[in-house]
mmCIF file of C-alpha atoms in Angstrom:
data_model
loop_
_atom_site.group_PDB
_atom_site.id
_atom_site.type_symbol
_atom_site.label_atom_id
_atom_site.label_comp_id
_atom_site.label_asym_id
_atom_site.label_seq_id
_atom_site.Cartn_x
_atom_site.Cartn_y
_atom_site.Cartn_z
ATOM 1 C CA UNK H 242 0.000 0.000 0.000
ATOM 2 C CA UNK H 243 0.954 3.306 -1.009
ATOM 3 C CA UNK H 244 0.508 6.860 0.145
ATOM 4 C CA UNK H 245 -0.411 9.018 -3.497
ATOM 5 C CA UNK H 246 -1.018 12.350 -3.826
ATOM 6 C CA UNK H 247 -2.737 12.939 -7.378
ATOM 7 C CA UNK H 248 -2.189 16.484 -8.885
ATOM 8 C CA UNK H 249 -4.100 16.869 -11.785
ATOM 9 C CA UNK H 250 -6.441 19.528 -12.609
ATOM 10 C CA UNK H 251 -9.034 17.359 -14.553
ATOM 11 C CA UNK H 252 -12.041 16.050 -12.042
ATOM 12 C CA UNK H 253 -13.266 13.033 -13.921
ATOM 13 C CA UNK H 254 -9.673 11.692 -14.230
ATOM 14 C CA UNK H 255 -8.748 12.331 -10.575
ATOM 15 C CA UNK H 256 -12.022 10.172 -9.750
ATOM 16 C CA UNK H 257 -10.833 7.378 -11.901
ATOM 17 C CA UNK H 258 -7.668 6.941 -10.696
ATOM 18 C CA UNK H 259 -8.497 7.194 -7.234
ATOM 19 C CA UNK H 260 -11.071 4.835 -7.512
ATOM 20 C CA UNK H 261 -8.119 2.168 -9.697
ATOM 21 C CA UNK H 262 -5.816 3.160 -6.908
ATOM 22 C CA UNK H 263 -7.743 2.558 -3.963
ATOM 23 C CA UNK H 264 -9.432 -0.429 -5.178
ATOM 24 C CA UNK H 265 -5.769 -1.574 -4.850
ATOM 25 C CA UNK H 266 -5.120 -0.705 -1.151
ATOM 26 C CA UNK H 267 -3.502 2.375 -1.856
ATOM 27 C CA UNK H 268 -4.238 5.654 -0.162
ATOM 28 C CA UNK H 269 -4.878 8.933 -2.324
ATOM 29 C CA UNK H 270 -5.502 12.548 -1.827
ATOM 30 C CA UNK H 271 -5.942 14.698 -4.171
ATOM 31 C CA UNK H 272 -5.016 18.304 -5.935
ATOM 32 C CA UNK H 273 -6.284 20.279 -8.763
ATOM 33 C CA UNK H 274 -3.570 23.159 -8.232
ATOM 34 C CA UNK H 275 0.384 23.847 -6.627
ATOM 35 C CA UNK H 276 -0.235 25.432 -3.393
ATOM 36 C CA UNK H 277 -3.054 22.766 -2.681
ATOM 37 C CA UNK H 278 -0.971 19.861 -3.345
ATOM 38 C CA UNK H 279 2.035 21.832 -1.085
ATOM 39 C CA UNK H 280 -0.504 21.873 1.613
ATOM 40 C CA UNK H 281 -1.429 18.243 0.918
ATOM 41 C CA UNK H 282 1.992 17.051 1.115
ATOM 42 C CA UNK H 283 3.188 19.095 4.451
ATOM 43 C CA UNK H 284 -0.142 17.352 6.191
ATOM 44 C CA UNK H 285 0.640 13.512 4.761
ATOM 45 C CA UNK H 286 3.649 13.325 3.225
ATOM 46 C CA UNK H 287 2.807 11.143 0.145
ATOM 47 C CA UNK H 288 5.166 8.382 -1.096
ATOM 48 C CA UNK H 289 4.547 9.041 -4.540
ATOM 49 C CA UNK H 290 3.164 11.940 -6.410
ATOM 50 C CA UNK H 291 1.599 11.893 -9.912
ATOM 51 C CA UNK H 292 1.743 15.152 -11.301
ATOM 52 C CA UNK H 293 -0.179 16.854 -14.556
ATOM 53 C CA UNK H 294 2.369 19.186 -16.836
ATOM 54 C CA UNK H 295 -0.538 21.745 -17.534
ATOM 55 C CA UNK H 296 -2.038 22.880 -14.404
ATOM 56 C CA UNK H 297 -4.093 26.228 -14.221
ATOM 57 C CA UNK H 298 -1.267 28.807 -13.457
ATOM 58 C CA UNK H 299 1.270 26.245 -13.793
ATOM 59 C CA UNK H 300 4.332 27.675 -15.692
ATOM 60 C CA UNK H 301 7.058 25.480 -16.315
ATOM 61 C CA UNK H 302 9.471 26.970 -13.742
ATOM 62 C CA UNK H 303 6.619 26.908 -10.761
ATOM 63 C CA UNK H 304 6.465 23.254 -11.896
ATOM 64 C CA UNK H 305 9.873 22.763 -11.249
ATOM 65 C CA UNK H 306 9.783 24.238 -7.955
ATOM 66 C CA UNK H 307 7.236 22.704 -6.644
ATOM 67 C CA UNK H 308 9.181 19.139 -7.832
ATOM 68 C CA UNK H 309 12.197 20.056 -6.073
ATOM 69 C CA UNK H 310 10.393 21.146 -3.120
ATOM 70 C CA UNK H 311 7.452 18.395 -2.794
ATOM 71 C CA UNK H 312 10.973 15.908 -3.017
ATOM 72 C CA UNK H 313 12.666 17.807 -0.501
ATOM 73 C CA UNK H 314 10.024 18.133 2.303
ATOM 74 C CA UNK H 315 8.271 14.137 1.549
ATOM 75 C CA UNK H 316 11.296 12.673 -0.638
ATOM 76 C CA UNK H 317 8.059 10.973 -2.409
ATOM 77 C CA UNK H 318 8.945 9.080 -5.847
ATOM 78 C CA UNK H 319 7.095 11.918 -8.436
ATOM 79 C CA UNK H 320 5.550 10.388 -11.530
ATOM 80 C CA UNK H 321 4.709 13.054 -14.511
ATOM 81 C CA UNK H 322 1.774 11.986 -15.901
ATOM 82 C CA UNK H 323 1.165 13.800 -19.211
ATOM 83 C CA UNK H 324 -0.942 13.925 -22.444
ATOM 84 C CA UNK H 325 2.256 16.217 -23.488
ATOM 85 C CA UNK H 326 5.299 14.827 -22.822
ATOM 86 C CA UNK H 327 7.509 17.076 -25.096
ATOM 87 C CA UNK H 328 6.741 19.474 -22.270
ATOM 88 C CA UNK H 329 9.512 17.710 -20.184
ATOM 89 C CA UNK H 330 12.326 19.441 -21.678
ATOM 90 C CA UNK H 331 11.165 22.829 -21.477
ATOM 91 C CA UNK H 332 9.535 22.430 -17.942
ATOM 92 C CA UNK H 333 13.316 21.627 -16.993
ATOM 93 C CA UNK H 334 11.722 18.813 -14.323
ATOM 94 C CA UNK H 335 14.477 15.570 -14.939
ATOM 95 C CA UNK H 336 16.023 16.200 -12.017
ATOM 96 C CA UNK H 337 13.047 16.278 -9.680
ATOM 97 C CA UNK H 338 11.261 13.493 -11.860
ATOM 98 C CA UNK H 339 11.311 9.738 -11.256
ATOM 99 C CA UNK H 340 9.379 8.435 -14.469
ATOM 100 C CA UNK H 341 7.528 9.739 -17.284
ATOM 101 C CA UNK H 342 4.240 8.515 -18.213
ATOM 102 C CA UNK H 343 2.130 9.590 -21.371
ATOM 103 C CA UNK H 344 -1.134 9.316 -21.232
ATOM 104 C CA UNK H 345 -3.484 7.715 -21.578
ATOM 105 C CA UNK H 346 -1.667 5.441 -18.851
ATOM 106 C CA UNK H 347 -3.245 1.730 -19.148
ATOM 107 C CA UNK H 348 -4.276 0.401 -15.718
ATOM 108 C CA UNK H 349 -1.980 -2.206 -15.666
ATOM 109 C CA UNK H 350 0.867 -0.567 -16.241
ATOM 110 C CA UNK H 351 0.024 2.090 -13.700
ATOM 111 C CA UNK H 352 -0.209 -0.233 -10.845
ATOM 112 C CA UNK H 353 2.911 -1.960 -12.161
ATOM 113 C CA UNK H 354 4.486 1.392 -11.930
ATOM 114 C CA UNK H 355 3.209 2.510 -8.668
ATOM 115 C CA UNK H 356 4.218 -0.722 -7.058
ATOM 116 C CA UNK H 357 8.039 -0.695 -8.680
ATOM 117 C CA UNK H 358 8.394 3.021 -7.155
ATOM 118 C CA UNK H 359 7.287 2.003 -3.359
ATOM 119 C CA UNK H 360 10.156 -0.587 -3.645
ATOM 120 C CA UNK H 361 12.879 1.115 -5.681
ATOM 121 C CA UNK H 362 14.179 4.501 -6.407
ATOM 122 C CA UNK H 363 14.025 3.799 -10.439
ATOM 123 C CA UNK H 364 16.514 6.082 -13.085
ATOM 124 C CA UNK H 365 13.929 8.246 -14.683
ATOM 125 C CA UNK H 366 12.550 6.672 -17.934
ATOM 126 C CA UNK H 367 9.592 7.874 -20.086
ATOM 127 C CA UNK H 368 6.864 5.217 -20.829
ATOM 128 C CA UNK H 369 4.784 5.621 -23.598
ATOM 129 C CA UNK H 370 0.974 4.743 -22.709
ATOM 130 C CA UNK S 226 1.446 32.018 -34.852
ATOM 131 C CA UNK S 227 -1.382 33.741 -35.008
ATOM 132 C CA UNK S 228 -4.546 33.016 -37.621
ATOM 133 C CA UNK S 229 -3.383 36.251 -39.519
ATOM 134 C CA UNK S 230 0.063 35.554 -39.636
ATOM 135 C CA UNK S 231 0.272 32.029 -41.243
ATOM 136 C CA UNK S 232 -3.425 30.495 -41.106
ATOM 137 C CA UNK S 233 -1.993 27.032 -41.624
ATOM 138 C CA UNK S 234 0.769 26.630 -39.277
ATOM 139 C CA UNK S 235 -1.979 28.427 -36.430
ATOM 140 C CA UNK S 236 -4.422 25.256 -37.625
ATOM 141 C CA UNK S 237 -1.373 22.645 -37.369
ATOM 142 C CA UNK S 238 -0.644 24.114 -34.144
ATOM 143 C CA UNK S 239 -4.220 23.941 -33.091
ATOM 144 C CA UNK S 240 -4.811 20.291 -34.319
ATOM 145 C CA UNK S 241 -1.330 19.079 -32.389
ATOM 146 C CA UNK S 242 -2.826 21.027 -29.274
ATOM 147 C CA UNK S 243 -5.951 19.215 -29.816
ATOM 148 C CA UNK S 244 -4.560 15.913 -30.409
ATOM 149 C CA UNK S 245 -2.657 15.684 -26.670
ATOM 150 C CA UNK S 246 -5.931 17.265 -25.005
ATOM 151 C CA UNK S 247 -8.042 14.412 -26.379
ATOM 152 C CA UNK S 248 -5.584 11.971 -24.476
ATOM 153 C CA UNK S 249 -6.907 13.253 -21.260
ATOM 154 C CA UNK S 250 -10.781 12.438 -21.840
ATOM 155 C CA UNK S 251 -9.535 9.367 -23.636
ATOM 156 C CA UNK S 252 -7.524 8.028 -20.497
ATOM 157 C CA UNK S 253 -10.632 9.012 -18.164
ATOM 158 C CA UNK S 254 -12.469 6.584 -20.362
ATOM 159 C CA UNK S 255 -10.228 3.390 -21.267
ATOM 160 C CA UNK S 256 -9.198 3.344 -17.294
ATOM 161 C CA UNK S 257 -12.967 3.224 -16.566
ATOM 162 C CA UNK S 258 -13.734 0.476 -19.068
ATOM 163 C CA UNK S 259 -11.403 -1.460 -17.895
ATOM 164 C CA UNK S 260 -12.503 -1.034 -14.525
ATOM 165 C CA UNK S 261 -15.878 -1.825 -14.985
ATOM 166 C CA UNK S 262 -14.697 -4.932 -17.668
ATOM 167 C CA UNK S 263 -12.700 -6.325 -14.489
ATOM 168 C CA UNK S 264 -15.519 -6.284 -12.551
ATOM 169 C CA UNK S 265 -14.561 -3.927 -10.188
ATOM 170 C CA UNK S 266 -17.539 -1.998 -9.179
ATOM 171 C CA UNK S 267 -19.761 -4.757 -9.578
ATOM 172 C CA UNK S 268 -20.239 -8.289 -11.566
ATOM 173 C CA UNK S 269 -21.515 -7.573 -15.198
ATOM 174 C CA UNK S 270 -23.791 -9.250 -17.702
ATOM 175 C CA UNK S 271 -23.148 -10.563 -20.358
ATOM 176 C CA UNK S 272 -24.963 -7.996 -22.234
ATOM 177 C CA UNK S 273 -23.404 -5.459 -20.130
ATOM 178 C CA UNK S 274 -20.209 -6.870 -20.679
ATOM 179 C CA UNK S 275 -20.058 -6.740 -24.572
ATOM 180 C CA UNK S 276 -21.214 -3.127 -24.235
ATOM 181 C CA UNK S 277 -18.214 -2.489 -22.334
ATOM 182 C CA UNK S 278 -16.026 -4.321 -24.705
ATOM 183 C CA UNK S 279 -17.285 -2.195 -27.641
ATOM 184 C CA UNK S 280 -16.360 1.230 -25.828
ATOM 185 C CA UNK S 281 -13.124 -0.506 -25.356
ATOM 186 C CA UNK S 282 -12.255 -1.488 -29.203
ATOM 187 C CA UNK S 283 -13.831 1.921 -29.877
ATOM 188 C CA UNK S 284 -12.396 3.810 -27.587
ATOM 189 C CA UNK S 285 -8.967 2.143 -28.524
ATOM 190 C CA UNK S 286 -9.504 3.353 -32.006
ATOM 191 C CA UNK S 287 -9.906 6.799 -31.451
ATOM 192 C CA UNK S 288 -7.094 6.707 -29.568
ATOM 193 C CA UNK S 289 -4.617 4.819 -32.492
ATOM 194 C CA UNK S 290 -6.550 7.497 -35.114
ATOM 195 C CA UNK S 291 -5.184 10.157 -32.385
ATOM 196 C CA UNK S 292 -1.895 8.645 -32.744
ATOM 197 C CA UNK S 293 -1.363 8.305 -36.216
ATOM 198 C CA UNK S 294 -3.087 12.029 -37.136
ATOM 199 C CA UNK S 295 -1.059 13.453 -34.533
ATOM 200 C CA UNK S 296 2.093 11.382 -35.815
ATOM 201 C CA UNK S 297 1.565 12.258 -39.654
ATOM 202 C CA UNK S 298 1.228 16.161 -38.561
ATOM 203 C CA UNK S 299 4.416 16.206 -36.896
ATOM 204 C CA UNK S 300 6.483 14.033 -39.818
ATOM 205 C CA UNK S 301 5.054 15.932 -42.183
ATOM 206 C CA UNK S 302 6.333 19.063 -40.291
ATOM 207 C CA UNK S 303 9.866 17.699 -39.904
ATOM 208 C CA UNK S 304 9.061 17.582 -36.020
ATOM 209 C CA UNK S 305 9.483 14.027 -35.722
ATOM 210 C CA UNK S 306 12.479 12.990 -33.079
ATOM 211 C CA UNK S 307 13.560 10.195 -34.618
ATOM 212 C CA UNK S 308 16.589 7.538 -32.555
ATOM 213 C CA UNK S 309 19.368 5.691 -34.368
ATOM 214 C CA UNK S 310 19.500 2.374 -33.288
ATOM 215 C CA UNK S 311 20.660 -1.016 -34.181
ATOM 216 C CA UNK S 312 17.774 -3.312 -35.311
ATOM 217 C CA UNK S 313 17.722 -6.775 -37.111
ATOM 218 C CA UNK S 314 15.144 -5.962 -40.231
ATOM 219 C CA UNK S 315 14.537 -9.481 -40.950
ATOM 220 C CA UNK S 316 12.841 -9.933 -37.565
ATOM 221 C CA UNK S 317 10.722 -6.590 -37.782
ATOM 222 C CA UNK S 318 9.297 -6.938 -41.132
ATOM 223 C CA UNK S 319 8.356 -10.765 -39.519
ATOM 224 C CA UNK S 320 7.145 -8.891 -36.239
ATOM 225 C CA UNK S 321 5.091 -6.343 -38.282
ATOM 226 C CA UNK S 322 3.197 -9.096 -40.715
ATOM 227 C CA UNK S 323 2.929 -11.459 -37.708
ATOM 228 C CA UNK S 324 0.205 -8.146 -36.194
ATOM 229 C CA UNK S 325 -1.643 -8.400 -38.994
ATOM 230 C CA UNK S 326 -1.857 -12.036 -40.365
ATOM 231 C CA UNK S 327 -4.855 -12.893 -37.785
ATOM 232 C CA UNK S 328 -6.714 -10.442 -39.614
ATOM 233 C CA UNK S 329 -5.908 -11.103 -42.646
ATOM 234 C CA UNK S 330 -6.432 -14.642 -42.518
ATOM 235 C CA UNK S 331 -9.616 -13.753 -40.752
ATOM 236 C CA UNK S 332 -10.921 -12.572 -44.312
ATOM 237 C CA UNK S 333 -9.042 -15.550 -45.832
ATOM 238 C CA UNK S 334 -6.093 -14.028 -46.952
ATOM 239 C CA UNK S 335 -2.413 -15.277 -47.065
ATOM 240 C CA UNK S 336 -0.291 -12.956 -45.827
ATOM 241 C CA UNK S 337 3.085 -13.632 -46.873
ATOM 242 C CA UNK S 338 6.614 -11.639 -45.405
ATOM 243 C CA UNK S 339 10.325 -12.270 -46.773
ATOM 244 C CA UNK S 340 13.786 -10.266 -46.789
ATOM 245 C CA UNK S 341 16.166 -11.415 -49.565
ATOM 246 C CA UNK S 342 19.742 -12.461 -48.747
ATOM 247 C CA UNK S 343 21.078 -8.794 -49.819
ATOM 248 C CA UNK S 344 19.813 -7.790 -46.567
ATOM 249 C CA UNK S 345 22.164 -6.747 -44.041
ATOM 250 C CA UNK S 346 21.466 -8.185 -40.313
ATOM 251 C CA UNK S 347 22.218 -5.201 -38.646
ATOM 252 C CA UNK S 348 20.720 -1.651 -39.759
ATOM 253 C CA UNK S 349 20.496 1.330 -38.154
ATOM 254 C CA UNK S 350 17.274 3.533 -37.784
ATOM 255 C CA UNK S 351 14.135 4.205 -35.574
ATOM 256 C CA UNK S 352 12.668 0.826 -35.292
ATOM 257 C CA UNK S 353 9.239 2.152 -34.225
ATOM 258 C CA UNK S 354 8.842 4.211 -36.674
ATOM 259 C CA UNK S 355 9.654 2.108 -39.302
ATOM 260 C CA UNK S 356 7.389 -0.470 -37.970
ATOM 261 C CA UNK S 357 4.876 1.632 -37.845
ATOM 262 C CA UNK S 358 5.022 2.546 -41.385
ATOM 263 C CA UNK S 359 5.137 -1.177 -42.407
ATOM 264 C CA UNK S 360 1.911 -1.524 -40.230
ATOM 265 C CA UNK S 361 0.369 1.435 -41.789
ATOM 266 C CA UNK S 362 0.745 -0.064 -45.510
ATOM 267 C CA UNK S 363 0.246 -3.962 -44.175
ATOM 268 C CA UNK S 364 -3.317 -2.478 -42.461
ATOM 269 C CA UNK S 365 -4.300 -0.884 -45.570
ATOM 270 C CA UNK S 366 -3.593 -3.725 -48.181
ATOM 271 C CA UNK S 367 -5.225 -6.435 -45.744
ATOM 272 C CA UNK S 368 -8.413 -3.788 -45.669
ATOM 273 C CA UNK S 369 -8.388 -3.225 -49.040
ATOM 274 C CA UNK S 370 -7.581 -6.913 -51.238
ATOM 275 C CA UNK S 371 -10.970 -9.221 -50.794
ATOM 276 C CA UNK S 372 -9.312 -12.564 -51.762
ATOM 277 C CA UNK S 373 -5.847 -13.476 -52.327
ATOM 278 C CA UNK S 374 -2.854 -12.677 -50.469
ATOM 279 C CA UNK S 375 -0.461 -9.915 -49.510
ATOM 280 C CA UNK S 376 3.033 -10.113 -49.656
ATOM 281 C CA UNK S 377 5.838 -7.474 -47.439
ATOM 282 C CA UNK S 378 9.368 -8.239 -49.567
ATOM 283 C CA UNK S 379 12.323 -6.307 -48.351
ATOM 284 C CA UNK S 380 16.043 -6.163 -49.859
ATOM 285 C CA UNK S 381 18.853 -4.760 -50.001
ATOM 286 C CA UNK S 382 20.028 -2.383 -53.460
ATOM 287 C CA UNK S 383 22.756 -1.590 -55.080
ATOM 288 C CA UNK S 384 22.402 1.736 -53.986
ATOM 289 C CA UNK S 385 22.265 0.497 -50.332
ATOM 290 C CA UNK S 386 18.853 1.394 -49.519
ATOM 291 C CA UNK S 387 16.160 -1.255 -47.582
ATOM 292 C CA UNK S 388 13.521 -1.415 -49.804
ATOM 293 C CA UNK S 389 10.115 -3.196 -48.857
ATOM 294 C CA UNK S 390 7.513 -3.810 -51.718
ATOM 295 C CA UNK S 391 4.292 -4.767 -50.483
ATOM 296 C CA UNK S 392 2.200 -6.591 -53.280
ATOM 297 C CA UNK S 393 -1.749 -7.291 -52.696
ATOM 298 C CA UNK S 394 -4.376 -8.636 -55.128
ATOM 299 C CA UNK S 395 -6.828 -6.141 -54.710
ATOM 300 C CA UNK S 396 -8.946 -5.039 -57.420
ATOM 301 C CA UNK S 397 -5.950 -2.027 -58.307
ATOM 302 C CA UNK S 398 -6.176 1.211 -58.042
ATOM 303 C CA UNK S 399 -8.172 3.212 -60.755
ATOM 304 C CA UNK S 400 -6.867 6.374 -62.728
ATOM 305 C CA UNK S 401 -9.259 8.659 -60.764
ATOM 306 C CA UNK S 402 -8.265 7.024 -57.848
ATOM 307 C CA UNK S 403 -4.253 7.828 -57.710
ATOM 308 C CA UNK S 404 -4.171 11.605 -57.205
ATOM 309 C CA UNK S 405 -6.043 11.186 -53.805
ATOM 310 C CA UNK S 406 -4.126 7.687 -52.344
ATOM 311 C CA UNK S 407 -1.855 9.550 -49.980
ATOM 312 C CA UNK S 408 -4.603 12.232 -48.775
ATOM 313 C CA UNK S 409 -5.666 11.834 -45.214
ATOM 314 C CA UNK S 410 -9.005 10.330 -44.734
ATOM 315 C CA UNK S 411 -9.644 9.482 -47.935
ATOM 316 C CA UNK S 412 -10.747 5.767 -48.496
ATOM 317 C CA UNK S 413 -12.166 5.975 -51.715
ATOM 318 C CA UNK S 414 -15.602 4.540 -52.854
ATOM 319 C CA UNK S 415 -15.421 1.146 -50.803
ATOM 320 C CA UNK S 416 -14.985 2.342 -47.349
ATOM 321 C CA UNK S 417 -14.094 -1.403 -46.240
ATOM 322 C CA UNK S 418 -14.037 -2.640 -42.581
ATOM 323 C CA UNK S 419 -11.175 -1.151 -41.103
ATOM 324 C CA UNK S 420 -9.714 -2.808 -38.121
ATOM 325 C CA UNK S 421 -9.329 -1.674 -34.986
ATOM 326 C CA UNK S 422 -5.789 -0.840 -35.286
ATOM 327 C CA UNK S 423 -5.802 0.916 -38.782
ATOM 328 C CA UNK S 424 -7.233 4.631 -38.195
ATOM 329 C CA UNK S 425 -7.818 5.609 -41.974
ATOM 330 C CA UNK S 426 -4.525 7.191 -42.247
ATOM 331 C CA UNK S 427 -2.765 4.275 -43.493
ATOM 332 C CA UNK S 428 -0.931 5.457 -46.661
ATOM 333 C CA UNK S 429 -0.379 9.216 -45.799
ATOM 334 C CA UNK S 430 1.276 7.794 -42.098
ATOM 335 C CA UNK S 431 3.799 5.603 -43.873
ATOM 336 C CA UNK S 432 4.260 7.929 -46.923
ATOM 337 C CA UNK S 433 4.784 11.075 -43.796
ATOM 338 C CA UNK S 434 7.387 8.902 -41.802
ATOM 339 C CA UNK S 435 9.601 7.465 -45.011
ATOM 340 C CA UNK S 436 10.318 10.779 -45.779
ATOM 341 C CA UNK S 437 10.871 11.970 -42.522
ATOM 342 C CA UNK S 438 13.097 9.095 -42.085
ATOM 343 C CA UNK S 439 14.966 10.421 -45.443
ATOM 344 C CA UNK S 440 13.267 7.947 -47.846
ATOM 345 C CA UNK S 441 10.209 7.786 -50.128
ATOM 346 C CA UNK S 442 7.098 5.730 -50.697
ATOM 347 C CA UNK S 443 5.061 5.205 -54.004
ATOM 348 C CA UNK S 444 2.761 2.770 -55.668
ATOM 349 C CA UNK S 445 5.023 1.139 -58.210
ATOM 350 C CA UNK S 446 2.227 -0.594 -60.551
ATOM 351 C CA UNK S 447 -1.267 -1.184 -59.829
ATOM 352 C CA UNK S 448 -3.702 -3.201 -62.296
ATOM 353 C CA UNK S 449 -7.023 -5.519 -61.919
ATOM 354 C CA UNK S 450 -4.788 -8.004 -60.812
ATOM 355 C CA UNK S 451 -3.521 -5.687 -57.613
ATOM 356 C CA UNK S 452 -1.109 -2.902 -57.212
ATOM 357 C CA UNK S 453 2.454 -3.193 -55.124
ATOM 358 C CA UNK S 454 3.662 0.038 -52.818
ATOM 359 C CA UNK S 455 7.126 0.304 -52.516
ATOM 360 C CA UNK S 456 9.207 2.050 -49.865
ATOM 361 C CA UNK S 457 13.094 2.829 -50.157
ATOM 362 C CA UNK S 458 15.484 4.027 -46.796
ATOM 363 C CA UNK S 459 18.598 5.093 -46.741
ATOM 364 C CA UNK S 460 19.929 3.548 -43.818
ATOM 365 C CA UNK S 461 23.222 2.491 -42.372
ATOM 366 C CA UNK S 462 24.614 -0.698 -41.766
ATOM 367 C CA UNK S 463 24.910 -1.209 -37.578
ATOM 368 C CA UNK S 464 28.405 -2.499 -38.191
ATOM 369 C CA UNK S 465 29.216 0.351 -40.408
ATOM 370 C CA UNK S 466 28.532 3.579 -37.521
#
C-alpha cells in the first residue's frame, strides 16, 4: 500500500484513478492546483506523487519548484503523468522526476508502476501509454 | 502564430494542441472500461459486458486514429524525433506481418513476409517508426484486397537502400483514384471494414514517416490483378557507424 497524492487539474480523471488506486489498497488525496498539493503534502507526506504538466497557473518553472520542493520536504517518488510529454524538456523537471508517463496510462501498467516506485528509487525513464 | 500571420501553421498548431488534449478524456475513459470490464464496481452481464467491450475497441480506435493524425502532422512538419538504433530488419518486417496475419487470414487471406539475402542483419534507424510505417501499408492492403494474399518483400540495393515492396491482389487502383491515395481520410468509394488498429490514415502515415526518415514511398504498378507500394530508406549498416 501506497501513500499518493494525485495532482491533476481534470475532475473526472482524478475520480478514476483514485477509484483504480484505492481499489488496490492504496491511499490517495488529491489536488487540482500547486499550493493545494504543497498543503497536501506538508499534512501527509505522500510516497509518490503523480503530477499533470498543464495545471491552471502552472508555468514550467513553478512546476519545477514545486518538484524540487514536494521531493525535498516528503522525498516521495514523483511520476509526470502527461498527455504532453515534449513538455519535459522545457519544464526543466528531470532532475526532480522519477518516471515519465504519457497518457493515456493503461491500468496495468500504472499499478505496475506505482508498485516498482514504493520498492525502488528507479533512473527516470519515459513510458509511452 | 497567429490566424493572420500564417493560417496554416496556427491550424497545425491547433490540431497538435488538440490531439494531446483528447488523451486526457480518452484516459478518463479506457481506465474506466477497464474497470468496470474487471468487474470492479460490480459483476456484469453478459450484455453489459459486450457493451463495455465495444467502448473498449472503440475507444482504442480513437485513440490509435489520435496517434497516427497526430504522428503524420508532426512528420510531415519535420518535427518528428527520430533515434538511431541497431535493429535486425529481418525480424521486424516478420514482427510487423505477424500483427496483422490474424486479420488477414480472418478474411481468408495469405499474408506472406520475406527479406532477400542482400539484406544486411544489422541496420540502423528508428525501429518504431519504421514499424509503424510497415503496419500502416500492411493495415491498408489487408483492408483493401478481398481474396488473395499480400506479400511485405524487403532487400537490399545496389544503392544500399532497404527497400520493402508490399504486393496485394486487390482489385488495383483506378486512374481517378491515384491523385487522392496519400490524402488523409480518404478511403475511396469502398470504405471497407477497417480494423481496430488501422485509423484511416494508413498510406499518408507511412508515406509522412519514409520521408521523414529520409526515404520515399510510391505505388510502383497497380492493375485488376492488384497494385504493389514500394518504400526505399537510406539507412546504415549497424556495423558500419
Amino acid at each position: 500500500m501506497a501513500r499518493i497524492l494525485i495532482v491533476e487539474d481534470d475532475l473526472d480523471l482524478i475520480e478514476t484513478y483514485t477509484d483504480l488506486l484505492t481499489m488496490h489498497g492504496h491511499e490517495v488525496r488529491s489536488a487540482i492546483r500547486l499550493g493545494e498539493a504543497l498543503k497536501a503534502l506538508e499534512e501527509v507526506p505522500p510516497q509518490i506523487i503523480m503530477l499533470d504538466l498543464q495545471l491552471p497557473g502552472a508555468r514550467a518553472a513553478t512546476l519545477a519548484e514545486f518538484a524540487q520542493t514536494a521531493k525535498r520536504v516528503s522525498g516521495a517518488a514523483i511520476i509526470i503523468v502527461s498527455g504532453h510529454p515534449e513538455m519535459m524538456s522545457s519544464a526543466g523537471l528531470l532532475d526532480a522526476v522519477d518516471l515519465v508517463l504519457v497518457k493515456p496510462v493503461h491500468n496495468p501498467d500504472l499499478l505496475s508502476f506505482v508498485d516498482r516506485m514504493i520498492t525502488m528509487q528507479p533512473a527516470p525513464a519515459v513510458h509511452q501509454g | 502564430m497567429s490566424l493572420q500571420d500564417d493560417p496554416y501553421a496556427a491550424l497545425v498548431g491547433m490540431l497538435r494542441q488538440m490531439g494531446h488534449d483528447m488523451r486526457v478524456p480518452l484516459n478518463t475513459i479506457l481506465s474506466t472500461a477497464d474497470m468496470l470490464e474487471q468487474g470492479m464496481y460490480d459483476p456484469l452481464t453478459p450484455r453489459q459486458k459486450k457493451a463495455v467491450d465495444r467502448l473498449q475497441r472503440n475507444s482504442q480506435r480513437l485513440l490509435a486514429m489520435l496517434d497516427d493524425f497526430i504522428t503524420t502532422i508532426k512528420a510531415n512538419a519535420g518535427d518528428l524525433t527520430l533515434k538511431q538504433e541497431p535493429f535486425d530488419p529481418r525480424a521486424l518486417v516478420e514482427a510487423a506481418a505477424e500483427k496483422v496475419r490474424p486479420f488477414a487470414a480472418d478474411k481468408g487471406l495469405i499474408l506472406h513476409a520475406s527479406t532477400g539475402a542482400g539484406v544486411p542483419a544489422r541496420l540502423l534507424g528508428d525501429e518504431k517508426a519504421l514499424t509503424r510505417a510497415l503496419l500502416a501499408l500492411l493495415w491498408n492492403a489487408a483492408a483493401y484486397t478481398a481474396a488473395g494474399e499480400v506479400a511485405l518483400r524487403a532487400d537490399w540495393t545496389a544503392n544500399a537502400e532497404w527497400t520493402v515492396a508490399l504486393r496485394d491482389t486487390g482489385r488495383g487502383i483506378t486512374e481517378e483514384e491515384r491523385p487522392h491515395l496519400f490524402e488523409p481520410f480518404w478511403r475511396g468509394e469502398e470504405r471497407p471494414q477497417i480494423p481496430t488498429a488501422c485509423a484511416g490514415l494508413g498510406l499518408p502515415l507511412a508515406r509522412a514517416l519514409c520521408e521523414a526518415m529520409g526515404g520515399r514511398l510510391m505505388l510502383e504498378t497497380t492493375s485488376a490483378e492488384g497494385s504493389t507500394f514500394r518504400l526505399y530508406l537510406p539507412l546504415s549498416r549497424a556495423e558500419d557507424a
